[in-house]
Coordinates of C-alpha atoms in Angstrom, one line a residue:
X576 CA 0.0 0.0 0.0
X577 CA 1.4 3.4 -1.0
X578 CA 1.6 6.3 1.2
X579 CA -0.9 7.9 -0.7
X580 CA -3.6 5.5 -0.5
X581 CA -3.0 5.9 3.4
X582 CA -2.7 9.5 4.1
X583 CA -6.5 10.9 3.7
X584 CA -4.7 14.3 3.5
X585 CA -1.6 13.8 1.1
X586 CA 0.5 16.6 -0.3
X587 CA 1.6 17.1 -3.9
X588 CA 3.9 19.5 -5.3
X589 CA 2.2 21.8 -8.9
X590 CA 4.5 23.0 -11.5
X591 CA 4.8 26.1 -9.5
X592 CA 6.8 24.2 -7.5
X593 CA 4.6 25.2 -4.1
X594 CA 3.2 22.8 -2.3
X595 CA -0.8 21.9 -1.9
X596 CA -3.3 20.3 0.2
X597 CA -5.2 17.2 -1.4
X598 CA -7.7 14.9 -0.3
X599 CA -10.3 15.6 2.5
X600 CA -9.6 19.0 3.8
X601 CA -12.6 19.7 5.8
X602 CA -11.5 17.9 9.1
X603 CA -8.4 20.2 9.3
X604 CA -9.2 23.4 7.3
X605 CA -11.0 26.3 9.6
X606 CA -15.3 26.9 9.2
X607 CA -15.9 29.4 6.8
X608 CA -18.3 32.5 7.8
X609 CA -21.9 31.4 6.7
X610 CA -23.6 34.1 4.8
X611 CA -26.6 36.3 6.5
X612 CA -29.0 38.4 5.3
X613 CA -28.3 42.1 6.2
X614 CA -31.5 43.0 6.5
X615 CA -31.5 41.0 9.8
X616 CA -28.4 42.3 11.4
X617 CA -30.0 45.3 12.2
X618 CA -31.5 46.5 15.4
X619 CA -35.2 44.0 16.6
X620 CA -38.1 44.6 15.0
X621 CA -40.4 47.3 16.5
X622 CA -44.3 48.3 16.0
X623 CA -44.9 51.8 14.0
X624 CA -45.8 54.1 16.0
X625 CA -49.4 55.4 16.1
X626 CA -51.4 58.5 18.5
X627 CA -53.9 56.4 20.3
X628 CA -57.2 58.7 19.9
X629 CA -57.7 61.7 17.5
X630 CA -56.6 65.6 17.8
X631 CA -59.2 67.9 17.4
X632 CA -60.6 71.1 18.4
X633 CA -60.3 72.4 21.7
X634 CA -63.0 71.3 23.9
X635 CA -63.9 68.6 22.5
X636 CA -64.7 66.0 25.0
X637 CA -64.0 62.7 22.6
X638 CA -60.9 64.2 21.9
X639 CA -57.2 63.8 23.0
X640 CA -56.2 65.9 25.7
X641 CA -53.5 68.2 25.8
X642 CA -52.0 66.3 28.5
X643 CA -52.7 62.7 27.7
X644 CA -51.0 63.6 24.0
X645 CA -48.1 64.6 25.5
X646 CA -48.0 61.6 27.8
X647 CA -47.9 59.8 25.1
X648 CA -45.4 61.6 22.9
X649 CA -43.1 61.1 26.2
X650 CA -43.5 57.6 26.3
X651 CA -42.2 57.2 22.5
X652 CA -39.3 59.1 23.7
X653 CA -38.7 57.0 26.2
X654 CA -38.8 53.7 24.2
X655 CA -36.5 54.8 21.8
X656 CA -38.7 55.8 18.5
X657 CA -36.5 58.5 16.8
X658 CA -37.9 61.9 16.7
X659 CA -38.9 62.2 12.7
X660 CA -41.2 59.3 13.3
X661 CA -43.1 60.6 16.5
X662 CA -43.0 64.3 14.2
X663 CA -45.1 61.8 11.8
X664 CA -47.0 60.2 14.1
X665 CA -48.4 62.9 15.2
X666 CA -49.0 64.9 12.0
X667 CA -51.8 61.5 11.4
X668 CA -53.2 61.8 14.3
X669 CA -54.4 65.3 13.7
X670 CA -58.3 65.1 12.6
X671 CA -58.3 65.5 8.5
X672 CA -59.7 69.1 7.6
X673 CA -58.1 70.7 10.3
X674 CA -56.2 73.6 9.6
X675 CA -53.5 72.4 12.1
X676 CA -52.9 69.8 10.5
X677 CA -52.6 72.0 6.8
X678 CA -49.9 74.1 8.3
X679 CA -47.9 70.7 10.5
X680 CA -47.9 68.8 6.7
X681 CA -46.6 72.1 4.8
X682 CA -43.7 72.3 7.5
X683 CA -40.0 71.3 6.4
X684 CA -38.2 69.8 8.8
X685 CA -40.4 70.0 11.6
X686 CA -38.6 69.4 15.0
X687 CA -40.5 67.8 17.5
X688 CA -39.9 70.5 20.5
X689 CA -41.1 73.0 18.4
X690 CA -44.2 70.9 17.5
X691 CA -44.8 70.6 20.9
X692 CA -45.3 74.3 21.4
X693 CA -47.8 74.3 18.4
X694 CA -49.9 71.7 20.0
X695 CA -49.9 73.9 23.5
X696 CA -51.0 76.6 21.4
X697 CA -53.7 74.7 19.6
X698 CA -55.2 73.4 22.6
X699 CA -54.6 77.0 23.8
X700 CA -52.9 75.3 27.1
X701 CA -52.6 78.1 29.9
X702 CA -48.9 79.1 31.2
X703 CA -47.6 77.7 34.5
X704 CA -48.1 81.4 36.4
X705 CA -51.9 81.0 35.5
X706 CA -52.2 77.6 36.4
X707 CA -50.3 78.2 39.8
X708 CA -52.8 81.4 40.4
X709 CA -55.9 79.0 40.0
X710 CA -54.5 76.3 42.3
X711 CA -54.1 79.2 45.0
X712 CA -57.8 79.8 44.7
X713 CA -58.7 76.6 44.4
X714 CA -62.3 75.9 46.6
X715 CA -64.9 73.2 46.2
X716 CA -67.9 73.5 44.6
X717 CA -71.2 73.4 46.3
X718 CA -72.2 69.9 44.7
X719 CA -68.5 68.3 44.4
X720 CA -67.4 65.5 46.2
X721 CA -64.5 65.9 48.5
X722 CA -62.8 63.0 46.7
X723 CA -63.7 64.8 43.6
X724 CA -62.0 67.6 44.7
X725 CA -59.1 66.5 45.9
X726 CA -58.5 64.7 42.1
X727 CA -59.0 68.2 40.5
X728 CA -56.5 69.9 43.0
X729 CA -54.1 67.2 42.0
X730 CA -54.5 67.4 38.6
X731 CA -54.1 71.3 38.4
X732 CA -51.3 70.3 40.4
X733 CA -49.4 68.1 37.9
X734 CA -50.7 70.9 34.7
X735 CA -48.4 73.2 37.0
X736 CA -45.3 71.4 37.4
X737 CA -45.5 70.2 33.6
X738 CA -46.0 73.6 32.6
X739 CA -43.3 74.7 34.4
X740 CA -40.7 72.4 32.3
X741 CA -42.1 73.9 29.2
X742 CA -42.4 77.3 30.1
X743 CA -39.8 80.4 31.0
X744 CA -41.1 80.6 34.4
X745 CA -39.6 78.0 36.8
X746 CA -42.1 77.2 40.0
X747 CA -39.8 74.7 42.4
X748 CA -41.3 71.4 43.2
X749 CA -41.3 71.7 46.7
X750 CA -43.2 75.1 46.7
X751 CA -46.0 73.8 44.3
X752 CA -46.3 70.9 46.9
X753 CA -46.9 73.4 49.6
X754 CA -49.5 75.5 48.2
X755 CA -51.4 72.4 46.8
X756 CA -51.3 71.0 50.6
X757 CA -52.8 74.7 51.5
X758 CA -55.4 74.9 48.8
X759 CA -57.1 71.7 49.7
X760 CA -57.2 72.2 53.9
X761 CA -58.8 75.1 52.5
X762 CA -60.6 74.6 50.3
X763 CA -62.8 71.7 51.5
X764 CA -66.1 72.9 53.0
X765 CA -66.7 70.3 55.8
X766 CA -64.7 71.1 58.7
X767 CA -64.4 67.6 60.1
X768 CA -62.9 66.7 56.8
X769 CA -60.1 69.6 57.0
X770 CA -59.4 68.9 60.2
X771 CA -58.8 65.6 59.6
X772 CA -56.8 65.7 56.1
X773 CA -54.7 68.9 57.1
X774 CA -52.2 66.3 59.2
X775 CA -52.1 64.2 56.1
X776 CA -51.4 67.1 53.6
X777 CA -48.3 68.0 55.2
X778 CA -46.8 64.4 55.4
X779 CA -43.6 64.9 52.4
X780 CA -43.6 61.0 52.0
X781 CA -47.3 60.1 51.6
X782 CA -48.3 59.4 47.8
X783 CA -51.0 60.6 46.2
X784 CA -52.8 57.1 45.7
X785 CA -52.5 56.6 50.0
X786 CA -53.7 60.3 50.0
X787 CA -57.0 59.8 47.9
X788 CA -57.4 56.0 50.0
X789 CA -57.3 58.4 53.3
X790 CA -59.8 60.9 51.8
X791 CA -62.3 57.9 51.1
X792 CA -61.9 56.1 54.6
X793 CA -63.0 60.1 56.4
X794 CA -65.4 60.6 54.1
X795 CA -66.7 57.2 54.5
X796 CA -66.6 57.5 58.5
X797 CA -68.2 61.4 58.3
X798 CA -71.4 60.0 56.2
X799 CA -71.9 57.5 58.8
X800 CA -71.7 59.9 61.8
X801 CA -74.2 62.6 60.4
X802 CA -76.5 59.8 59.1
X803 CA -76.5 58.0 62.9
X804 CA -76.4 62.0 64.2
X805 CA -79.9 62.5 61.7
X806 CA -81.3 59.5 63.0
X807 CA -81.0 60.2 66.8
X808 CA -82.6 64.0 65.8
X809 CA -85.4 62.6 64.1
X810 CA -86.3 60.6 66.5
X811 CA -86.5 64.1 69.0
X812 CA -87.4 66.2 66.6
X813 CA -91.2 64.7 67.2
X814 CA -91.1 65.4 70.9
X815 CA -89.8 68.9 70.6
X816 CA -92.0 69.6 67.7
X817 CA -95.2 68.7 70.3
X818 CA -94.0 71.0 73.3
X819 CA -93.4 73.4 71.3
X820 CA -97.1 73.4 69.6
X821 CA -98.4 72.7 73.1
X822 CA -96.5 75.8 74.6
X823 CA -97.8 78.3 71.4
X824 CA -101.1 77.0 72.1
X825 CA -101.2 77.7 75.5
X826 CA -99.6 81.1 74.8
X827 CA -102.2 82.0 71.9
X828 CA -104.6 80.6 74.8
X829 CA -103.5 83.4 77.0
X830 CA -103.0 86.2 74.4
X831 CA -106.8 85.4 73.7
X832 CA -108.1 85.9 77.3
X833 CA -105.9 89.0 77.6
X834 CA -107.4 90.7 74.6
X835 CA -111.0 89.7 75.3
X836 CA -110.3 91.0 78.7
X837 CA -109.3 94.2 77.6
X838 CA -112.4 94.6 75.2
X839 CA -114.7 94.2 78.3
X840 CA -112.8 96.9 80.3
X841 CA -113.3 98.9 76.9
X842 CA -116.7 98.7 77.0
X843 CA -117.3 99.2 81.0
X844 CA -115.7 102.6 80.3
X845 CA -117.6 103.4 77.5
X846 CA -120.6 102.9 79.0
X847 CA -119.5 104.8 82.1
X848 CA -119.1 108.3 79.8
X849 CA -122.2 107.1 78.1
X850 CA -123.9 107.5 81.6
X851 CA -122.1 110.3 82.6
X852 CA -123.2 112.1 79.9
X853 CA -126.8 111.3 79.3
X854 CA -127.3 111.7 83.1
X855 CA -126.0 115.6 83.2
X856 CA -128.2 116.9 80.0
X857 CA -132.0 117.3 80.6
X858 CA -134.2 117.0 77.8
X859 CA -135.3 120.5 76.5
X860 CA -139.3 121.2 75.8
X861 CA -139.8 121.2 72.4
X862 CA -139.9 125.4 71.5
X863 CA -142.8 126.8 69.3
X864 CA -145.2 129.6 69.2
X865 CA -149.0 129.2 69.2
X866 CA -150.5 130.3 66.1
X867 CA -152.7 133.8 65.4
X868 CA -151.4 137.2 66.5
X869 CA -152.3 137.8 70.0
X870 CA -156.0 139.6 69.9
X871 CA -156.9 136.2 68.1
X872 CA -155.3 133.8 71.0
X873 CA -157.5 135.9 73.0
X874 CA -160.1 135.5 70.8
X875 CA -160.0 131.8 70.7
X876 CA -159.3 132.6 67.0
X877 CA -155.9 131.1 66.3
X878 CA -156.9 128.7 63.8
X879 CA -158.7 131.4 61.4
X880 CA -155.9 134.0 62.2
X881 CA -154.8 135.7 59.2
X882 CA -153.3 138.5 60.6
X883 CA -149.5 139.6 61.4
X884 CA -148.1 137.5 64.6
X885 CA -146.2 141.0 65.2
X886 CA -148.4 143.7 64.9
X887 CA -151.9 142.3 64.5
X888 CA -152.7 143.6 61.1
X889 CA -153.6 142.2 57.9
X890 CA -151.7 141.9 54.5
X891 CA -148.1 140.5 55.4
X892 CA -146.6 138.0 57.4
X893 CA -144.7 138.5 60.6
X894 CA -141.1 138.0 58.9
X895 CA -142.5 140.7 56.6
X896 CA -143.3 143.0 59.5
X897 CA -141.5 146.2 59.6
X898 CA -143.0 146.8 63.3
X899 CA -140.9 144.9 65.8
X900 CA -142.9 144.8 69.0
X901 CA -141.4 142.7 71.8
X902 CA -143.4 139.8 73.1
X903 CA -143.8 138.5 69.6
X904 CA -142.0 135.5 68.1
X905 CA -141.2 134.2 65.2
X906 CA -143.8 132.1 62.4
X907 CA -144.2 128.5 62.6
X908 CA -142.3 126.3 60.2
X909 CA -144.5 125.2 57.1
X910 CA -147.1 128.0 57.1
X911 CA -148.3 128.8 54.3
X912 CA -149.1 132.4 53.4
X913 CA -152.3 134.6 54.4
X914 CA -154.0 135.4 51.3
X915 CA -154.9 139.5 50.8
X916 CA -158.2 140.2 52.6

């Protein structure tokens, strides 16, 4: 057997006169690179992005928020999508028609913090000196909800310190945190309920999530006591209600006997002057003069008398008379006129 028929590797020389390998070289030689696809070298694979909900006008309630479109604008930063393709992905989500979205499409180059300041002026988004002026004045409502309340102050809260990022004017955390504790003590219109959460608003380490669970557990415990403290008064309000009716009655009673007391005495003095008064005037005769002129009373004539009551003659009457004589009086009411004899 030659040496060739024995060696699986064998070497011959070529007419070069260098040496080469023969036989089976793939138990000695080293692996060659296998060949990939560039396409998946790159970096992993990753969802487009899309704007969950639709940017309209602002107002509109089934509409994106300001705030909720910038949380989620944040959150693409944060998971690495470049800023061209958030630029883009917000451009879409922009209601078609809108002029907003007109101008953001006829942009060049649009960088994404300057888009964010067109969207705060589009939603017309308030600065963080206004929002800080409301959450000093901040008071609840006559039908709000203490828990209700207390999400809106933390809300306004959060618009504050957001604001504050994007704006020139710089409130510091720890002074936002302090009026916000003072606004709701406050602001809340039970005082059990402010006495009990002003402790809790000044606590630096409690969350906002253990803050609302406190707010629920007083509020809970508060309805309980006034709804035991409204049973306990209805149940005297009955008995009050009677002694009270009982004691007016009795009262209107006595106002009643007073008065008709005093109208008695009323009359009793009226009846005293009525007395006094009849008793001193006596009843005068009634005052006339007999009829006929004197000769005629003498006569017996008065009833054919014809002449003058005064003087005795004929041809006038006595208010006629130009002769006053004394003794006479005056004529009779109702007679009539002596004719001419």
């Amino acid at each position: 057997m030659s040496d060739s028929e024995t060696d699986p590797v064998g070497v011959t020389e070529e007419p070069t006169g260098e040496p080469t390998i023969t036989g089976s070289a793939s138990a000695t030689s080293p692996p060659q690179p296998s060949t990939v696809n560039p396409a998946l070298t790159g970096p992993p694979y990753r969802k487009e992005l899309k704007i969950q909900g639709q940017i309209g006008e602002p107002g509109q309630r089934d509409k994106l928020s300001f705030m909720s479109l910038v949380h989620q604008i944040e959150g693409a930063v944060k998971k690495g999508y470049p800023d061209s393709e958030i630029v883009s992905a917000v451009i879409k989500a922009v209601t078609p028609g809108l002029q907003l979205r007109s101008y953001l499409e006829g942009r060049e180059e649009l960088e994404l913090k300057v888009l964010r300041r067109l969207l705060r002026a589009h939603f017309q988004e308030r600065g963080a000196t206004e929002l800080y002026q409301e959450l000093c004045g901040m008071a609840q409502g006559p039908k709000e909800s203490p828990q209700t309340f207390l999400l809106r102050a933390l809300a306004l809260r959060q618009k504050v310190l957001f604001a504050s990022k994007e704006c020139d004017v710089k409130y510091d955390k720890s002074l936002v945190e302090s009026m916000f504790a003072h606004s709701v003590s406050t602001g809340l219109l039970d005082s059990d309920i402010r006495g009990e959460m002003r402790p809790l608003l000044l606590q630096d380490k409690l969350l906002d999530e253990e803050l609302l669970e406190r707010m629920n557990k007083i509020v809970s415990r508060e309805t309980d006591r006034k709804k035991k403290t409204q049973t306990k008064s209805h149940l005297v309000a009955p008995v009050e209600a009677s002694r009270a009716k009982a004691v007016e009655e009795k009262d209107k009673k006595g106002a009643g006997r007073s008065l008709y007391d005093e109208v008695q005495s009323l009359k009793a003095q009226i009846n005293e002057i009525h007395q006094a008064l009849t008793s001193n005037t006596q009843p005068r005769p009634p005052r006339y003069r007999r009829r006929g002129c004197t000769m005629c009373q003498k006569n017996g004539d008065e009833e054919s008398c014809h002449h003058c009551y005064k003087c005795g003659k004929s041809g006038h009457f006595a208010r006629g008379c130009r002769q006053s004589e004394n003794g006479q009086g005056s004529l009779l009411r109702g007679e009539e006129k002596p004719t001419n004899m």
